[in-house]
Tab-separated table of C-alpha atoms in Angstrom:
chain	number	residue	atom	x	y	z
A	292	MET	CA	114.296	173.417	61.141
A	293	ARG	CA	110.681	174.556	61.204
A	294	ASP	CA	110.077	177.208	63.820
A	295	PHE	CA	107.686	177.207	66.736
A	296	TYR	CA	105.383	180.196	66.320
A	297	GLY	CA	108.306	182.212	65.016
A	298	VAL	CA	110.811	180.941	67.573
A	299	SER	CA	113.805	178.922	66.362
A	300	LEU	CA	115.004	176.605	69.084
A	301	LYS	CA	118.717	176.178	69.710
A	302	THR	CA	118.274	172.454	70.227
A	303	PRO	CA	115.353	170.230	69.249
A	304	MET	CA	114.850	168.938	72.775
A	305	MET	CA	112.096	169.824	75.221
A	306	LEU	CA	112.388	168.493	78.749
A	307	GLY	CA	109.832	168.163	81.520
A	308	THR	CA	110.616	169.300	85.038
A	309	ALA	CA	108.709	166.637	86.998
A	310	ARG	CA	109.794	163.485	88.825
A	311	PHE	CA	113.442	164.448	89.285
A	312	PRO	CA	115.013	163.294	92.571
A	313	SER	CA	115.962	166.898	93.429
A	314	PRO	CA	115.956	170.392	91.907
A	315	ALA	CA	119.753	170.208	91.574
A	316	VAL	CA	119.519	167.028	89.509
A	317	MET	CA	116.914	168.668	87.298
A	318	GLU	CA	119.178	171.657	86.708
A	319	ALA	CA	122.044	169.279	85.868
A	320	ALA	CA	119.872	167.508	83.291
A	321	PHE	CA	119.057	170.812	81.586
A	322	SER	CA	122.679	171.820	81.662
A	323	SER	CA	124.048	168.538	80.281
A	324	SER	CA	121.427	168.246	77.521
A	325	GLY	CA	121.138	171.842	76.392
A	326	ALA	CA	117.360	171.335	76.235
A	327	SER	CA	115.811	174.550	74.985
A	328	VAL	CA	112.294	174.254	76.388
A	329	ALA	CA	111.084	173.337	79.883
A	330	THR	CA	107.531	172.209	80.505
A	331	VAL	CA	105.918	173.434	83.711
A	332	SER	CA	102.560	173.224	85.385
A	333	LEU	CA	100.205	174.980	87.796
A	334	ARG	CA	99.005	173.381	91.012
A	335	ARG	CA	97.403	174.524	94.251
A	336	GLU	CA	99.587	176.911	96.267
A	337	ARG	CA	101.227	175.191	99.212
A	338	GLY	CA	104.105	177.569	99.705
A	339	GLU	CA	106.635	176.114	97.251
A	340	GLY	CA	105.656	177.847	94.049
A	341	GLN	CA	107.869	180.910	94.325
A	342	ALA	CA	111.068	178.880	94.720
A	343	PHE	CA	110.215	176.722	91.717
A	344	TRP	CA	109.331	179.774	89.620
A	345	ASP	CA	112.672	181.370	90.481
A	346	MET	CA	114.498	178.169	89.586
A	347	VAL	CA	112.873	177.526	86.200
A	348	ARG	CA	113.393	181.135	85.206
A	349	GLY	CA	117.054	180.647	86.044
A	350	LEU	CA	117.321	177.782	83.534
A	351	GLY	CA	117.357	180.348	80.723
A	352	VAL	CA	115.091	178.266	78.472
A	353	HIS	CA	111.667	178.810	76.944
A	354	LEU	CA	108.848	177.855	79.309
A	355	LEU	CA	105.975	175.744	78.029
A	356	PRO	CA	103.165	175.523	80.614
A	357	ASN	CA	100.878	172.522	80.318
A	358	THR	CA	97.273	171.729	81.132
A	359	ALA	CA	98.178	168.285	82.485
A	360	GLY	CA	95.393	166.483	84.292
A	361	CYS	CA	92.575	168.395	82.604
A	362	HIS	CA	89.742	166.157	81.430
A	363	SER	CA	87.498	168.767	79.827
A	364	ALA	CA	87.917	171.669	77.417
A	365	ARG	CA	86.591	174.078	80.053
A	366	GLU	CA	89.173	172.993	82.648
A	367	ALA	CA	91.970	173.205	80.079
A	368	ILE	CA	90.909	176.665	78.878
A	369	THR	CA	90.788	178.072	82.419
A	370	THR	CA	94.148	176.477	83.256
A	371	ALA	CA	95.681	177.935	80.086
A	372	GLN	CA	94.421	181.415	80.966
A	373	MET	CA	95.892	181.112	84.467
A	374	ALA	CA	99.182	179.807	83.060
A	375	ARG	CA	99.454	182.678	80.586
A	376	GLU	CA	99.249	185.195	83.398
A	377	TYR	CA	101.515	183.296	85.774
A	378	PHE	CA	104.262	182.256	83.354
A	379	GLN	CA	103.970	185.345	81.138
A	380	THR	CA	103.880	183.364	77.908
A	381	ASP	CA	101.173	182.660	75.370
A	382	TRP	CA	102.635	179.211	74.683
A	383	ILE	CA	100.494	176.408	76.057
A	384	LYS	CA	100.966	172.657	75.886
A	385	LEU	CA	97.326	171.716	75.577
A	386	GLU	CA	96.387	168.405	77.158
A	387	VAL	CA	92.788	167.263	77.421
A	388	ILE	CA	92.874	163.718	78.696
A	389	GLY	CA	90.188	161.271	77.608
A	390	ASN	CA	91.169	158.069	79.373
A	391	ALA	CA	92.662	157.703	82.820
A	392	ASP	CA	94.540	154.461	82.043
A	393	THR	CA	96.147	155.377	78.740
A	394	LEU	CA	96.187	159.167	79.285
A	395	GLN	CA	95.086	159.264	75.670
A	396	PRO	CA	94.001	162.716	74.453
A	397	ASP	CA	90.274	163.354	74.091
A	398	PRO	CA	90.290	164.614	70.490
A	399	PHE	CA	86.873	166.272	70.801
A	400	GLY	CA	87.691	168.222	73.963
A	401	LEU	CA	91.147	168.971	72.569
A	402	LEU	CA	89.721	170.497	69.404
A	403	GLU	CA	87.138	172.519	71.341
A	404	ALA	CA	89.833	173.924	73.641
A	405	ALA	CA	92.279	174.526	70.768
A	406	GLU	CA	89.698	176.526	68.829
A	407	ALA	CA	88.904	178.703	71.846
A	408	LEU	CA	92.532	179.247	72.825
A	409	CYS	CA	93.798	179.985	69.297
A	410	ALA	CA	90.988	182.539	68.928
A	411	ASP	CA	92.098	184.073	72.240
A	412	GLY	CA	95.662	184.573	70.968
A	413	PHE	CA	97.339	181.547	72.526
A	414	LYS	CA	100.096	179.697	70.697
A	415	VAL	CA	98.830	176.197	71.163
A	416	PHE	CA	100.998	173.057	71.287
A	417	PRO	CA	98.321	170.348	71.292
A	418	TYR	CA	99.148	166.933	72.732
A	419	THR	CA	97.394	164.678	70.258
A	420	THR	CA	97.546	161.246	68.677
A	421	GLU	CA	98.949	160.467	65.233
A	422	ASP	CA	95.398	160.688	63.800
A	423	GLN	CA	95.661	162.692	60.605
A	424	VAL	CA	92.051	163.872	60.593
A	425	VAL	CA	92.291	165.261	64.119
A	426	ALA	CA	95.593	166.893	63.170
A	427	GLY	CA	93.965	168.580	60.186
A	428	ARG	CA	91.201	169.980	62.375
A	429	LEU	CA	93.761	171.293	64.867
A	430	VAL	CA	95.654	173.014	62.062
A	431	ASP	CA	92.367	174.484	60.793
A	432	ALA	CA	91.752	175.773	64.330
A	433	GLY	CA	95.007	177.719	64.143
A	434	CYS	CA	97.590	175.355	65.646
A	435	ARG	CA	100.989	175.813	63.979
A	436	VAL	CA	102.613	173.094	66.079
A	437	LEU	CA	101.395	169.541	66.657
A	438	MET	CA	102.596	167.202	69.376
A	439	PRO	CA	101.655	163.623	68.516
A	440	TRP	CA	102.373	160.967	71.109
A	441	GLY	CA	104.959	158.271	70.556
A	442	ALA	CA	103.305	156.031	73.150
A	443	PRO	CA	101.256	156.581	76.335
A	444	ILE	CA	102.746	159.150	78.739
A	445	GLY	CA	105.378	157.640	81.018
A	446	SER	CA	105.305	154.237	79.312
A	447	GLY	CA	108.761	154.408	77.708
A	448	MET	CA	107.598	152.234	74.817
A	449	GLY	CA	108.954	154.478	72.085
A	450	LEU	CA	107.182	154.979	68.764
A	451	ASN	CA	104.154	152.701	68.816
A	452	ASN	CA	102.930	153.568	65.348
A	453	VAL	CA	105.804	154.499	63.085
A	454	HIS	CA	103.652	154.248	59.980
A	455	GLY	CA	101.074	156.647	61.443
A	456	LEU	CA	103.733	159.132	62.507
A	457	ARG	CA	105.436	159.016	59.105
A	458	THR	CA	102.091	159.582	57.368
A	459	LEU	CA	101.295	162.487	59.679
A	460	ARG	CA	104.709	164.065	59.076
A	461	ALA	CA	104.218	163.860	55.303
A	462	ALA	CA	100.652	165.195	55.423
A	463	PHE	CA	101.541	168.560	56.990
A	464	PRO	CA	104.978	169.529	55.664
A	465	ASP	CA	104.736	173.120	56.936
A	466	VAL	CA	103.657	172.344	60.491
A	467	ALA	CA	106.275	171.964	63.207
A	468	MET	CA	105.835	168.640	64.989
A	469	VAL	CA	107.130	167.359	68.288
A	470	VAL	CA	106.966	163.724	69.333
A	471	ASP	CA	105.697	164.035	72.873
A	472	ALA	CA	105.281	161.240	75.369
A	473	GLY	CA	106.268	157.613	75.534
A	474	LEU	CA	109.970	157.908	74.687
A	475	GLY	CA	112.084	155.591	76.817
A	476	LEU	CA	115.489	155.390	75.136
A	477	PRO	CA	117.708	157.723	73.124
A	478	SER	CA	117.212	155.444	70.111
A	479	HIS	CA	113.503	156.340	70.209
A	480	ALA	CA	114.456	160.009	70.012
A	481	SER	CA	116.771	159.331	67.071
A	482	GLU	CA	114.017	157.455	65.297
A	483	ALA	CA	111.575	160.319	65.769
A	484	MET	CA	114.048	162.847	64.400
A	485	GLU	CA	115.007	160.549	61.498
A	486	LEU	CA	111.317	160.521	60.529
A	487	GLY	CA	111.531	164.287	60.094
A	488	PHE	CA	110.038	165.500	63.362
A	489	ASP	CA	111.255	168.862	64.570
A	490	ALA	CA	111.789	168.112	68.242
A	491	ILE	CA	111.085	165.659	71.008
A	492	LEU	CA	109.548	166.244	74.406
A	493	LEU	CA	110.322	163.881	77.240
A	494	ASN	CA	110.414	163.745	81.012
A	495	THR	CA	110.159	160.362	82.726
A	496	ALA	CA	112.903	158.641	80.709
A	497	VAL	CA	115.378	161.228	81.965
A	498	ALA	CA	114.010	161.991	85.418
A	499	GLU	CA	113.736	158.347	86.467
A	500	ALA	CA	117.080	157.182	85.059
A	501	ASN	CA	119.708	156.262	87.638
A	502	ASP	CA	121.767	159.176	86.361
A	503	PRO	CA	119.340	161.747	84.907
A	504	ALA	CA	122.034	164.192	83.762
A	505	ALA	CA	123.852	161.494	81.793
A	506	MET	CA	120.598	160.226	80.282
A	507	ALA	CA	119.615	163.756	79.316
A	508	ARG	CA	122.950	164.124	77.522
A	509	ALA	CA	122.394	160.788	75.747
A	510	PHE	CA	118.986	161.965	74.538
A	511	ALA	CA	120.472	165.257	73.350
A	512	LEU	CA	123.148	163.459	71.301
A	513	ALA	CA	120.615	161.013	69.873
A	514	THR	CA	118.281	163.865	68.964
A	515	GLU	CA	121.075	165.714	67.213
A	516	ALA	CA	122.146	162.558	65.364
A	517	GLY	CA	118.597	161.911	64.193
A	518	ALA	CA	118.181	165.495	63.017
A	519	LEU	CA	121.455	165.347	61.075
A	520	ALA	CA	120.376	162.077	59.474
A	521	ALA	CA	116.985	163.466	58.464
A	522	ALA	CA	118.613	166.496	56.855
A	523	ALA	CA	121.157	164.276	55.085
A	524	GLY	CA	118.446	162.304	53.272
A	525	PRO	CA	118.256	158.714	54.492
A	526	MET	CA	118.252	155.855	51.967
A	527	HIS	CA	115.085	153.840	51.484
A	528	ALA	CA	114.930	150.311	52.884
A	529	ARG	CA	114.862	147.465	50.358
A	530	ASP	CA	113.690	143.882	50.551
A	531	MET	CA	116.682	142.392	48.686
A	532	ALA	CA	120.440	142.685	49.161
A	533	VAL	CA	122.396	145.049	46.915
A	534	PRO	CA	126.184	144.600	46.874
A	535	SER	CA	128.000	147.683	48.054
A	536	THR	CA	131.343	146.606	46.532
A	537	PRO	CA	131.310	147.044	42.706
A	538	VAL	CA	130.774	143.802	40.767
A	539	ILE	CA	132.472	145.153	37.624
A	540	GLY	CA	136.170	144.292	37.567
A	541	LYS	CA	135.858	141.332	39.885
A	542	ALA	CA	138.508	138.697	39.048
A	543	TRP	CA	137.461	135.478	37.274
A	544	LEU	CA	138.945	132.880	39.620
B	99	MET	CA	81.267	183.954	104.826
B	100	LYS	CA	82.279	180.402	104.086
B	101	ILE	CA	83.944	179.644	100.775
B	102	GLU	CA	86.004	176.742	99.485
B	103	VAL	CA	89.695	177.563	98.970
B	104	ASN	CA	91.763	174.959	97.143
B	105	GLY	CA	89.287	172.288	98.218
B	106	GLU	CA	89.094	173.329	101.889
B	107	GLN	CA	86.305	175.222	103.674
B	108	ARG	CA	87.481	178.607	104.938
B	109	GLU	CA	85.674	181.321	106.883
B	110	LEU	CA	86.513	184.781	105.523
B	111	THR	CA	85.524	188.305	106.472
B	112	ALA	CA	86.629	189.757	103.118
B	113	THR	CA	83.885	190.083	100.523
B	114	ASN	CA	86.111	190.595	97.471
B	115	LEU	CA	88.790	188.386	96.003
B	116	GLY	CA	91.734	190.773	96.412
B	117	PRO	CA	91.261	191.309	100.170
B	118	ALA	CA	90.403	187.609	100.573
B	119	LEU	CA	93.820	186.627	99.206
B	120	ALA	CA	95.462	188.993	101.701
B	121	GLU	CA	93.393	187.462	104.514
B	122	LEU	CA	94.556	184.004	103.416
B	123	GLY	CA	98.188	185.135	103.621
B	124	TRP	CA	98.784	185.444	99.904
B	125	ALA	CA	98.920	189.237	99.607
B	126	GLU	CA	102.405	189.178	98.124
B	127	ALA	CA	102.365	185.670	96.672
B	128	ARG	CA	102.732	185.107	92.953
B	129	VAL	CA	99.557	183.126	92.225
B	130	ALA	CA	96.915	182.702	89.546
B	131	THR	CA	93.261	182.623	90.581
B	132	ALA	CA	90.019	181.087	89.348
B	133	LEU	CA	86.590	181.548	90.910
B	134	ASN	CA	83.983	178.847	90.282
B	135	GLY	CA	86.028	177.536	87.370
B	136	THR	CA	86.521	180.913	85.689
B	137	PHE	CA	89.902	182.651	85.488
B	138	VAL	CA	90.137	185.940	87.399
B	139	PRO	CA	93.090	188.084	86.235
B	140	THR	CA	95.160	189.840	88.883
B	141	ALA	CA	93.842	193.241	87.821
B	142	ALA	CA	90.233	192.122	88.344
B	143	ARG	CA	90.624	190.627	91.822
B	144	ASP	CA	89.706	193.704	93.849
B	145	ASP	CA	86.489	194.169	91.865
B	146	THR	CA	85.471	190.504	92.035
B	147	ALA	CA	82.841	189.933	94.712
B	148	LEU	CA	82.677	186.673	96.641
B	149	SER	CA	79.498	184.811	97.570
B	150	PRO	CA	79.000	182.108	100.195
B	151	GLY	CA	79.817	178.675	98.793
B	152	ASP	CA	82.132	180.006	96.060
B	153	ARG	CA	84.965	177.740	94.951
B	154	LEU	CA	88.286	179.555	94.781
B	155	GLU	CA	91.397	178.022	93.241
B	156	VAL	CA	94.757	179.634	94.000
B	157	LEU	CA	97.485	178.123	91.843
B	158	THR	CA	101.228	178.483	91.568
B	159	ALA	CA	104.137	177.116	89.548
B	160	MET	CA	104.848	173.427	89.878
B	161	GLN	CA	106.927	170.778	88.126
B	162	GLY	CA	105.287	169.403	84.993
B	163	GLY	CA	105.906	167.132	82.031
């Protein structure tokens, strides 16, 4: 498995902490899945921050603060600086949103922020599209991890552009890649891992399931299965049938 | 002076960020601060002067995806 800025993750699953029905259910989802990274955020202080900070630290996983909701490079850079101090990590999930309906990344603002943050010593995990040219510019800026979307955030549609993701994976063999956003079912996670991605990041599909802990476990198993399959070397699909039982020696009846 | 704290107008007697946080009840709180869109590290708060109309953001940990 490719590492994430020198860190090898125990499991290739990153889980968000939002939208769970209760903190206890969230903890159960982390426990049942063995997710190794938790994404977190910064919002205006209303008296609940300390309790949440204590809880996420207690999960015993790597914390990945995000810049969710930022629509400009400047906002994202300031948020990242605040997150680095608060969460005591130089990891940042960099989101610069360009469209309010699709929550599609703004590639121009993303690149501007990534360049500034990489130069400032951050270890940037950019939320991007499967666009190979944008990815190349992010790598040039110093990003050693890319997080292409599977589908719009919270949509649960799975991998909208398998061809684009496969092309992206092949184009940057040394860069760790996480399929982030849009996963709805464990089979989507398997598919991402089978394509050779290094991890998945999800939130809504688990948090809004009827039984989040069970769904988290299902995603963990699917992720592991996909990773095993990718390492085992999947066969290539063919247009025509090929008999699996040997033809030689068949009786003449 | 009047400044905006997390989107709300507040009247403060403190003239620097560190004492202002204490006046707002966040002396011991674990928070990250930005003044007029620029990050202010904890160590720089006491030396950061406030001006009327400043926009102060005081952030803390929250759930995120």
